[in-house]
């Protein structure tokens, strides 16, 4: 209201638009607030001296109480090319044109006022000085009715709108999932027909929507929609190939069903959710005689390729690929403490919680108890090992490469690392060996062997 009033007082039309208005009407807390105005970016900047002019699309961002408010000049889009975002936008004075370029009816409403006496707000003339201008809900496409009916409907001709920007199809799935809306039939049919156009989109735009689908209460709703509309074929053919792959886990359910159950069973942690989505991505390619030998190795590679296509940050890609690679571990009561320490070393301390969360979800997705296969016992033994501060890599050894150089007159080089790694192996077997004299004794033999 503060921001709107500032714009109104300066004589500008200003409205709350888009998802923030939609969410408000739904009684949900908006993720971010979008305002639209007939003020040009320079004029908006003058009214909010602390604001930042963000991009060539005419958005000025104001921060208030640690939240960001995007104030965008009314615009119309031009030159859609390659089925992507417009290349050129034009600032306009018309709210109706601005709403008409938006994707779905529930996103194409505005609430606010035009103190200059715009016909849209119904005010015949300007307000008296100091008085609050008359506000109105501007709803040219029936968004209010669709909000009430929980319907997602494209603005205008759906086929044409998805050809302008193919991301709208993925947004449709995402919004239907997070809002719990159904897709209006013509909108749904148009997605089925134009699904191949998502191949033209940049990876990060798809990834941003996928992340929101995965963050939903039941991601499977959106993932199933992606598959059923044919969008998934063009986002991840490897995952699309999971449909119809038989595995004897839950009666009557195929590999894709298992993936979806697994994703739904994860906590809402972005890395774990992504890992759950791709944990069995390698199964279709490794399927033989009802087995999937080595699917975690093949899968880690396929997951990496898929996430690289989506331009995920490198750290995300590596973490997810690592979880896929490790998800098939098989604990047995007979494991020695050395075996537990080796496991910690192989998985890495930082990845343990994520791997356990993935495995519990995988178990649920397989129709067994979450902590089947002795998972609780392994967790307790890992905790005990970690509490005693075990050596898991060369950095925790009581000696380092320098000590080897000084003690044995060695030159720097990769052979130092090989010796240190061999010492780590010995200390994993027997933690008591981790003191300098004992390690140097062991190193003496290794140095002799290396020469
Ligand atoms: P969220 O709640 O996740 O923020 P949102 O609908 O607000 O969802 P934004 O990406 O914040 O999504 O976009 C704000 C508004 O901009 C949308 O409500 C819609 O009116 C418009 N919009 C966004 N992306 C597109 C698009 N690809 N095509 C047309 N209009 C779009
Ligand atoms: Mg938004």
Short mmCIF file of N, CA and C and ligand atoms in Angstrom, two decimals, residues 19-20 31-32 34, ligand 2:
data_model
loop_
_atom_site.label_atom_id
_atom_site.label_comp_id
_atom_site.label_asym_id
_atom_site.label_seq_id
_atom_site.Cartn_x
_atom_site.Cartn_y
_atom_site.Cartn_z
N UNK A 19 1.16 -13.00 -9.85
CA UNK A 19 1.05 -14.04 -8.84
C UNK A 19 0.73 -13.51 -7.45
N UNK A 20 1.19 -12.28 -7.17
CA UNK A 20 0.93 -11.76 -5.82
C UNK A 20 -0.57 -11.50 -5.61
N UNK A 31 4.71 -15.18 -2.78
CA UNK A 31 6.16 -15.41 -2.75
C UNK A 31 6.88 -14.08 -2.96
N UNK A 32 6.41 -13.33 -3.93
CA UNK A 32 7.01 -12.04 -4.22
C UNK A 32 5.89 -11.11 -4.71
N UNK A 34 4.50 -8.12 -7.18
CA UNK A 34 4.71 -7.42 -8.44
C UNK A 34 3.71 -6.28 -8.55
MG1 LIG B 2 5.65 -14.02 -8.57
#
